[in-house]
PDB file of C-alpha atoms in Angstrom:
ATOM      1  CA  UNK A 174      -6.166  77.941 -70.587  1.00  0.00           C
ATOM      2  CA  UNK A 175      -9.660  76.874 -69.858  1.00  0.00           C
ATOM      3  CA  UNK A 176     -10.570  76.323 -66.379  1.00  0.00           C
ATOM      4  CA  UNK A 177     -12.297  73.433 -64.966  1.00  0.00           C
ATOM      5  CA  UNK A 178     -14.980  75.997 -63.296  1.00  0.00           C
ATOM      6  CA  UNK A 179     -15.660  77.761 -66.769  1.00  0.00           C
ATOM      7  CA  UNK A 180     -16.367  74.520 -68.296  1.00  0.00           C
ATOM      8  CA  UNK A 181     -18.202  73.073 -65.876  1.00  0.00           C
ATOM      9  CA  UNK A 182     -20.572  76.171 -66.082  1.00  0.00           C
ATOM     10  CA  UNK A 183     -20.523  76.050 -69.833  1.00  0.00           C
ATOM     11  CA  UNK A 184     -22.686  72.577 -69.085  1.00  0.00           C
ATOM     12  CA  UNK A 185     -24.996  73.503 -66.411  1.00  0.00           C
ATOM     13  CA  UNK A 186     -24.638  76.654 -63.916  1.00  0.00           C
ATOM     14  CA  UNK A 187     -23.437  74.788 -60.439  1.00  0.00           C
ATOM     15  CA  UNK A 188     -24.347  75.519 -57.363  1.00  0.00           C
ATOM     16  CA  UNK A 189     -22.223  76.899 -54.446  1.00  0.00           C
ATOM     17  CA  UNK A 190     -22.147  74.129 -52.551  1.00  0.00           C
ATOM     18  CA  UNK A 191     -21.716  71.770 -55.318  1.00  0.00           C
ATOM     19  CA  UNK A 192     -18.828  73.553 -56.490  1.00  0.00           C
ATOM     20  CA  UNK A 193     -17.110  73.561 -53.396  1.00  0.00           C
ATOM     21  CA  UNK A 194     -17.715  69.411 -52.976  1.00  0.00           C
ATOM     22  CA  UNK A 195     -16.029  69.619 -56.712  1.00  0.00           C
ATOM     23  CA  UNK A 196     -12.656  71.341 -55.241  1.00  0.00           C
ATOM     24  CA  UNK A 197     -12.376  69.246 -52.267  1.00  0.00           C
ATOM     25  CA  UNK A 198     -12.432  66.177 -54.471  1.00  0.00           C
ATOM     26  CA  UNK A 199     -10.510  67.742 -57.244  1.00  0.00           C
ATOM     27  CA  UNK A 200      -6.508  67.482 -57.245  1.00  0.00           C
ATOM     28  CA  UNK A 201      -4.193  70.065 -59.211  1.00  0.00           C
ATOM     29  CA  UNK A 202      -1.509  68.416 -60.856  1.00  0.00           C
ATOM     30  CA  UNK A 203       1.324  69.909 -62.990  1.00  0.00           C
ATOM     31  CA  UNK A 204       3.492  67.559 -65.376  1.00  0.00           C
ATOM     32  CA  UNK A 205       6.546  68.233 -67.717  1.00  0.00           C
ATOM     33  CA  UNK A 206       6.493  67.670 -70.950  1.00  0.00           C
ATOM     34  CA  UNK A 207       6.864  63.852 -71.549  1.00  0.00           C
ATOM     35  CA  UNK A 208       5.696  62.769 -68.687  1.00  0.00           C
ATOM     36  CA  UNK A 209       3.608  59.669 -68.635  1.00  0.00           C
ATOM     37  CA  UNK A 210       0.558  59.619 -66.761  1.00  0.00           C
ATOM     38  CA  UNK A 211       0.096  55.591 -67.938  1.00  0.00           C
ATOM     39  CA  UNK A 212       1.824  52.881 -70.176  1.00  0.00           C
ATOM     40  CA  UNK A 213       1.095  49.308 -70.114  1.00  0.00           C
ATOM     41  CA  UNK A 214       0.760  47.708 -67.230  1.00  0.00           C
ATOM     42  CA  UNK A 215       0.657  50.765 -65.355  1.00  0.00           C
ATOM     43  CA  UNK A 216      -2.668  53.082 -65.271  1.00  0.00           C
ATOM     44  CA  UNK A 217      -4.277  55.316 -62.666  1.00  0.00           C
ATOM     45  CA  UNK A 218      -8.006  55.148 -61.825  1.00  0.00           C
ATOM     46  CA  UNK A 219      -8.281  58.758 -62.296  1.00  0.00           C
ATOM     47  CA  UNK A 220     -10.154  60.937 -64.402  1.00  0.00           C
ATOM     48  CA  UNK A 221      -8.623  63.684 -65.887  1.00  0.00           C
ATOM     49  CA  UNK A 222      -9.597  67.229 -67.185  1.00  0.00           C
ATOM     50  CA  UNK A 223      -6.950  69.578 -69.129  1.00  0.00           C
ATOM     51  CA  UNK A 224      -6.682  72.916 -68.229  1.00  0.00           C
ATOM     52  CA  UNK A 225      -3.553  73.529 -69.995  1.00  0.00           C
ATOM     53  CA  UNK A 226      -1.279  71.146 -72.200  1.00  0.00           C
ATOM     54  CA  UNK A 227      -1.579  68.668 -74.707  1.00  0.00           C
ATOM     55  CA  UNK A 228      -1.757  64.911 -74.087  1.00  0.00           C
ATOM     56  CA  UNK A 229      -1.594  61.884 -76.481  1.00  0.00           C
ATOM     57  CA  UNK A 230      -3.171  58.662 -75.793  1.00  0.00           C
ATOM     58  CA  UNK A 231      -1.058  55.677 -78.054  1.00  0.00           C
ATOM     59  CA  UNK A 232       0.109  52.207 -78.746  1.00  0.00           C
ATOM     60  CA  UNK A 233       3.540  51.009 -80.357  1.00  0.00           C
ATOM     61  CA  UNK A 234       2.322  49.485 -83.562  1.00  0.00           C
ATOM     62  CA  UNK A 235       3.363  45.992 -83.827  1.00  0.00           C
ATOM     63  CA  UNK A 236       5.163  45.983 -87.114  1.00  0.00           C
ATOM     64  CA  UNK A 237       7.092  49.218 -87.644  1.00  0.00           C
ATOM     65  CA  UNK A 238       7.605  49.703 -83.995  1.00  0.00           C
ATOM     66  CA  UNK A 239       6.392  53.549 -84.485  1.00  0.00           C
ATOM     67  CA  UNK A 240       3.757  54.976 -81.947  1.00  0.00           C
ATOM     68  CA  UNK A 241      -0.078  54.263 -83.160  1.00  0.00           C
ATOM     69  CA  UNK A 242      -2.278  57.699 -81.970  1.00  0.00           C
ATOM     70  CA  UNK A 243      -5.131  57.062 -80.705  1.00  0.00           C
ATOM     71  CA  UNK A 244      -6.516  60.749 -79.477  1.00  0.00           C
ATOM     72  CA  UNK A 245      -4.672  64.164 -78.475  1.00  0.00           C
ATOM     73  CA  UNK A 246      -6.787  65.608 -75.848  1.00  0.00           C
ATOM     74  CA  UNK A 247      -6.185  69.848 -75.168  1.00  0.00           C
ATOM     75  CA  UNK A 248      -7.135  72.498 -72.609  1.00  0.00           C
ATOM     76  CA  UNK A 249     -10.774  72.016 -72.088  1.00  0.00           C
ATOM     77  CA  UNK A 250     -11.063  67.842 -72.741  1.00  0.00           C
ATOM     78  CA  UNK A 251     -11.162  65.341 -70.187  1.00  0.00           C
ATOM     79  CA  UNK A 252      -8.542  62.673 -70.608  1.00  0.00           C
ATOM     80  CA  UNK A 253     -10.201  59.314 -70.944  1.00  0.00           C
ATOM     81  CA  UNK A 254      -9.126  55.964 -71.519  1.00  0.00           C
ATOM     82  CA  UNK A 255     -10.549  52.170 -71.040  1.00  0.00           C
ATOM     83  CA  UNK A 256      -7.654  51.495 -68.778  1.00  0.00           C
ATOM     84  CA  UNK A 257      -8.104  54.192 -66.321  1.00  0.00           C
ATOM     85  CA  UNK A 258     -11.514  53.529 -65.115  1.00  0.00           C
ATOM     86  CA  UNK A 259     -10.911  50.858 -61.564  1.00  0.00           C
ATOM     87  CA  UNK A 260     -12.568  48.134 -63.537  1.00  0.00           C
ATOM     88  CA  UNK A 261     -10.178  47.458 -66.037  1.00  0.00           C
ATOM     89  CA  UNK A 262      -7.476  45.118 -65.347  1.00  0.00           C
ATOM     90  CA  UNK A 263      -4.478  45.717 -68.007  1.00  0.00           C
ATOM     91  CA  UNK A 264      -3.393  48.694 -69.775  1.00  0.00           C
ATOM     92  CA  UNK A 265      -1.581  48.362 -73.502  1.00  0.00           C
ATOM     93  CA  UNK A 266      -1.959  52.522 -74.000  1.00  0.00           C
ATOM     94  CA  UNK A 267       0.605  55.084 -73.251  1.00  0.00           C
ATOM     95  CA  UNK A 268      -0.451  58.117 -72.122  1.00  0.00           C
ATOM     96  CA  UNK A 269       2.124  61.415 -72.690  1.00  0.00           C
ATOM     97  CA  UNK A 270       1.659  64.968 -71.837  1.00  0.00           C
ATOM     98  CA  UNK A 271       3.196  66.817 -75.225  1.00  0.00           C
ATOM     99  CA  UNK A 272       3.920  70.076 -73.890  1.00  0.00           C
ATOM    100  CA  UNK A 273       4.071  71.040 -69.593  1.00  0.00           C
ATOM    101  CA  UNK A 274       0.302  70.504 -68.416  1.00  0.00           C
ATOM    102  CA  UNK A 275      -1.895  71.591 -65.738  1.00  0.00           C
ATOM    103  CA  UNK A 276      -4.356  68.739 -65.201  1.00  0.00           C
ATOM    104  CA  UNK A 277      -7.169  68.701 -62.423  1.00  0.00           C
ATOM    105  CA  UNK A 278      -7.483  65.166 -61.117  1.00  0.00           C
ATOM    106  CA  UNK A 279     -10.607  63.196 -59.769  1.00  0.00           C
ATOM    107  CA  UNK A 280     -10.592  59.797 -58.208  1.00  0.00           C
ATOM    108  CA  UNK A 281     -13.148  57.128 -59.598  1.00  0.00           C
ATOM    109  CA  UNK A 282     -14.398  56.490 -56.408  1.00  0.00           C
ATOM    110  CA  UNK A 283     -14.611  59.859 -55.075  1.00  0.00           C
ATOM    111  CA  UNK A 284     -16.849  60.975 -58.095  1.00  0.00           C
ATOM    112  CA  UNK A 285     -18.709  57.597 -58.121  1.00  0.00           C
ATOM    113  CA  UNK A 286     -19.871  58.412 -54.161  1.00  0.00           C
ATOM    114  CA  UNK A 287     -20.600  62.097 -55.238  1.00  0.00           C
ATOM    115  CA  UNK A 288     -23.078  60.679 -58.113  1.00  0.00           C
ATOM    116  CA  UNK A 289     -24.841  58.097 -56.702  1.00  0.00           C
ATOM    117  CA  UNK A 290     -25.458  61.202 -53.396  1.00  0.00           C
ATOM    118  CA  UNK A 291     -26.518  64.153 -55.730  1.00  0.00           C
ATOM    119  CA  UNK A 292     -29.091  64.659 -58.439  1.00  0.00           C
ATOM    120  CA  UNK A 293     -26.972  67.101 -59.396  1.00  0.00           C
ATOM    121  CA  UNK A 294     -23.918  65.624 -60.003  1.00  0.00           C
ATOM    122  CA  UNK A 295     -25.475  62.886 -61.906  1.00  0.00           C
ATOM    123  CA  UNK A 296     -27.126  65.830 -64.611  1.00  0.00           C
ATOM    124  CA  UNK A 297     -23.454  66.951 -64.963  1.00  0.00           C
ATOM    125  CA  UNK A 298     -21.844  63.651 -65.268  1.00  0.00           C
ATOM    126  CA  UNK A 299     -24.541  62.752 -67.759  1.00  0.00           C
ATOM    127  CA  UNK A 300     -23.441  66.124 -69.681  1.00  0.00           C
ATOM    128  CA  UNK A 301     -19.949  65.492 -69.360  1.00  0.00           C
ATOM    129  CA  UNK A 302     -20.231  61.858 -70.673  1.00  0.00           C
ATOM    130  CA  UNK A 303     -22.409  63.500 -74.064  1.00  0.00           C
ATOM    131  CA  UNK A 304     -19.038  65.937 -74.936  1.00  0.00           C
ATOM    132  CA  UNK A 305     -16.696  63.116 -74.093  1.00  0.00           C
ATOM    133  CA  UNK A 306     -18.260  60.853 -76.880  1.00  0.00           C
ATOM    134  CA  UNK A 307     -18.329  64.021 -79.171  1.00  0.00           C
ATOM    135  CA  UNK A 308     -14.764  64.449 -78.137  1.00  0.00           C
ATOM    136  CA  UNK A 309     -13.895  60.677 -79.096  1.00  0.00           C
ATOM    137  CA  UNK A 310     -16.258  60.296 -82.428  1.00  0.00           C
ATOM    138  CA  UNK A 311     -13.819  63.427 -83.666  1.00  0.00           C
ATOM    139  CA  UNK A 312     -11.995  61.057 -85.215  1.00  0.00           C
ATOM    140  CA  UNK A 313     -14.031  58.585 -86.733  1.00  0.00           C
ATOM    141  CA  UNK A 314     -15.745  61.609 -88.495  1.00  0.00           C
ATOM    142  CA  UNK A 315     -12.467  62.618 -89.576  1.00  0.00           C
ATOM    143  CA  UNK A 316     -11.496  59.478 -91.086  1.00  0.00           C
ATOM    144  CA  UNK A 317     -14.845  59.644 -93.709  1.00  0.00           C
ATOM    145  CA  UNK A 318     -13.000  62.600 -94.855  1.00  0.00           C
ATOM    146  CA  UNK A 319     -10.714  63.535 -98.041  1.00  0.00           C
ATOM    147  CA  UNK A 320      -7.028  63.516 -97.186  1.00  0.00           C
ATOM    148  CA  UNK A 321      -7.031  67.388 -97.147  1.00  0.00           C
ATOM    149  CA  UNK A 322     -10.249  67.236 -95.538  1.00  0.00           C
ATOM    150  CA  UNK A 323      -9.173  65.777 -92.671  1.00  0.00           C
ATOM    151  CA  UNK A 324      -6.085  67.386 -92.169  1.00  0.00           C
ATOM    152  CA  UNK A 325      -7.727  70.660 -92.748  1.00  0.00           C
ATOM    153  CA  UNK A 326     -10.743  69.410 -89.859  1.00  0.00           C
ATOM    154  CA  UNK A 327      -7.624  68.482 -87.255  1.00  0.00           C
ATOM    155  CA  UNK A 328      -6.198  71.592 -87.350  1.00  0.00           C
ATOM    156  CA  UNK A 329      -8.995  73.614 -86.489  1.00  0.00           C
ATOM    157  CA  UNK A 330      -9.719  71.492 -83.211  1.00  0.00           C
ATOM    158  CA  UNK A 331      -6.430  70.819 -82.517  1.00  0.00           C
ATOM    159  CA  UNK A 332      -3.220  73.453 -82.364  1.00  0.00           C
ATOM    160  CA  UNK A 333      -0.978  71.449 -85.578  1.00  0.00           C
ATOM    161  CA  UNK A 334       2.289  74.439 -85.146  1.00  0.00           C
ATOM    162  CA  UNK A 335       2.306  72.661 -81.464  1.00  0.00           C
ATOM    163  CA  UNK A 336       2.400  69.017 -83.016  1.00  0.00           C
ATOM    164  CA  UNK A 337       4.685  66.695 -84.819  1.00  0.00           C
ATOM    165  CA  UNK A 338       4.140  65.512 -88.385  1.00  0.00           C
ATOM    166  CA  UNK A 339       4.636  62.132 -87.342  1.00  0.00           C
ATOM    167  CA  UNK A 340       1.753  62.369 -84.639  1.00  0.00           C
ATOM    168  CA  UNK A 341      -0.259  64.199 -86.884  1.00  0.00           C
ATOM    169  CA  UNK A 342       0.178  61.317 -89.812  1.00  0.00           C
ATOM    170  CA  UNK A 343      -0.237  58.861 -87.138  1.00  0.00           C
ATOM    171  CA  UNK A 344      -3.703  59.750 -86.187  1.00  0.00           C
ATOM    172  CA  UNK A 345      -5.273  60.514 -89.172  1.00  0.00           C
ATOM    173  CA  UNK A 346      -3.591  57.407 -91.030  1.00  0.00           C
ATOM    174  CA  UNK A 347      -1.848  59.386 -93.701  1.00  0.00           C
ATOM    175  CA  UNK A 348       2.029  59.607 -94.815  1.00  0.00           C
ATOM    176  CA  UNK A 349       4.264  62.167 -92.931  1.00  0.00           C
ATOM    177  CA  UNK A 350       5.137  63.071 -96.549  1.00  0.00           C
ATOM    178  CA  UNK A 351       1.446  63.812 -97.100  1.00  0.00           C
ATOM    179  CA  UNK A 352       1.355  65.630 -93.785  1.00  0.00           C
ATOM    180  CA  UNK A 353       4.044  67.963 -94.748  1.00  0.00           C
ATOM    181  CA  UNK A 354       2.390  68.820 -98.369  1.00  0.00           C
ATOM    182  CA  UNK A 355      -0.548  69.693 -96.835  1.00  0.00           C
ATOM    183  CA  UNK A 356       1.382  71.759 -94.049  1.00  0.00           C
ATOM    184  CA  UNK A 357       3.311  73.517 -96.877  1.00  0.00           C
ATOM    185  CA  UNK A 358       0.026  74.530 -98.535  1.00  0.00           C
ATOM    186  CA  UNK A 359      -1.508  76.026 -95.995  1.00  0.00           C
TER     187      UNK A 359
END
């Protein structure tokens, strides 16, 4: 479990105050496994940060009707999608909690009045923002990679024993039959 104070603090020490302005905004939420926090047509304009669980953000691919990942975000991301920010109109992504997660939820607007009223909020948004995009180019790195390369990359960010082949395959565009190979190897 990482806690939304210890990484928060990780990117710039906060202030007492500031903290406190953080929790008032902040909402705890707890959500079985399977749960849905969006599919199409349906999204919230939250922002989301894990501090336990696993969450996969995916599409229904068109022509073999399987699910399409697009990330897994863990205990210590933030959960972010096009179609959860206020200024998107439609949503085509599903959005699944894996395992039972503890998510701290922040309205748009709430942290878009806190920014625009606090130097430091903006520093910390700005930081936040920087390990989001490192968070999201994760996979395009992966994808330069050999097949065992990449496989071998995911499971050190990401907890594989906790994950099914088929997700696993899914994201990093190889077989499930390739998946399990490399699984049995290492």
């Amino acid at each position: 479990m990482i806690t939304l104070a210890t990484y928060l603090n990780q990117l710039q020490p906060l202030s007492a105050g500031f903290w406190q302005q953080i929790q008032v905004m902040a909402h705890i939420q707890h959500y079985p496994a399977g749960h849905q926090l969006a599919y199409p047509g349906y999204a919230r304009s939250q922002l989301y940060f894990v501090e336990e669980g696993l969450i996969k953000v995916y599409t229904y691919d068109e022509e073999t009707g399987l699910p399409a990942i697009h990330h897994f975000f863990q205990a210590g991301d933030f959960i972010i999608w096009p179609a959860s920010h206020p200024t998107f109109q439609s949503n085509a992504l599903y959005v699944e909690c894996l395992e039972p997660s503890h998510l701290v939820g922040f309205s748009y607007q709430a942290l878009h009045d806190t920014i625009l009223h606090s130097s430091e909020a903006l520093d910390l948004a700005h930081r936040i923002i920087g390990d989001i995009l490192r968070t999201l180019e994760f996979r395009t790195q992966l994808l330069t990679q050999s097949t065992a390369g990449r496989y071998q990359h995911f499971c050190q960010r990401f907890p594989c024993h906790r994950l099914k082949n088929i997700d696993i395959a899914s994201y990093l565009h190889l077989s499930v039959s390739t998946i399990s190979r490399l699984r049995s190897r290492i």
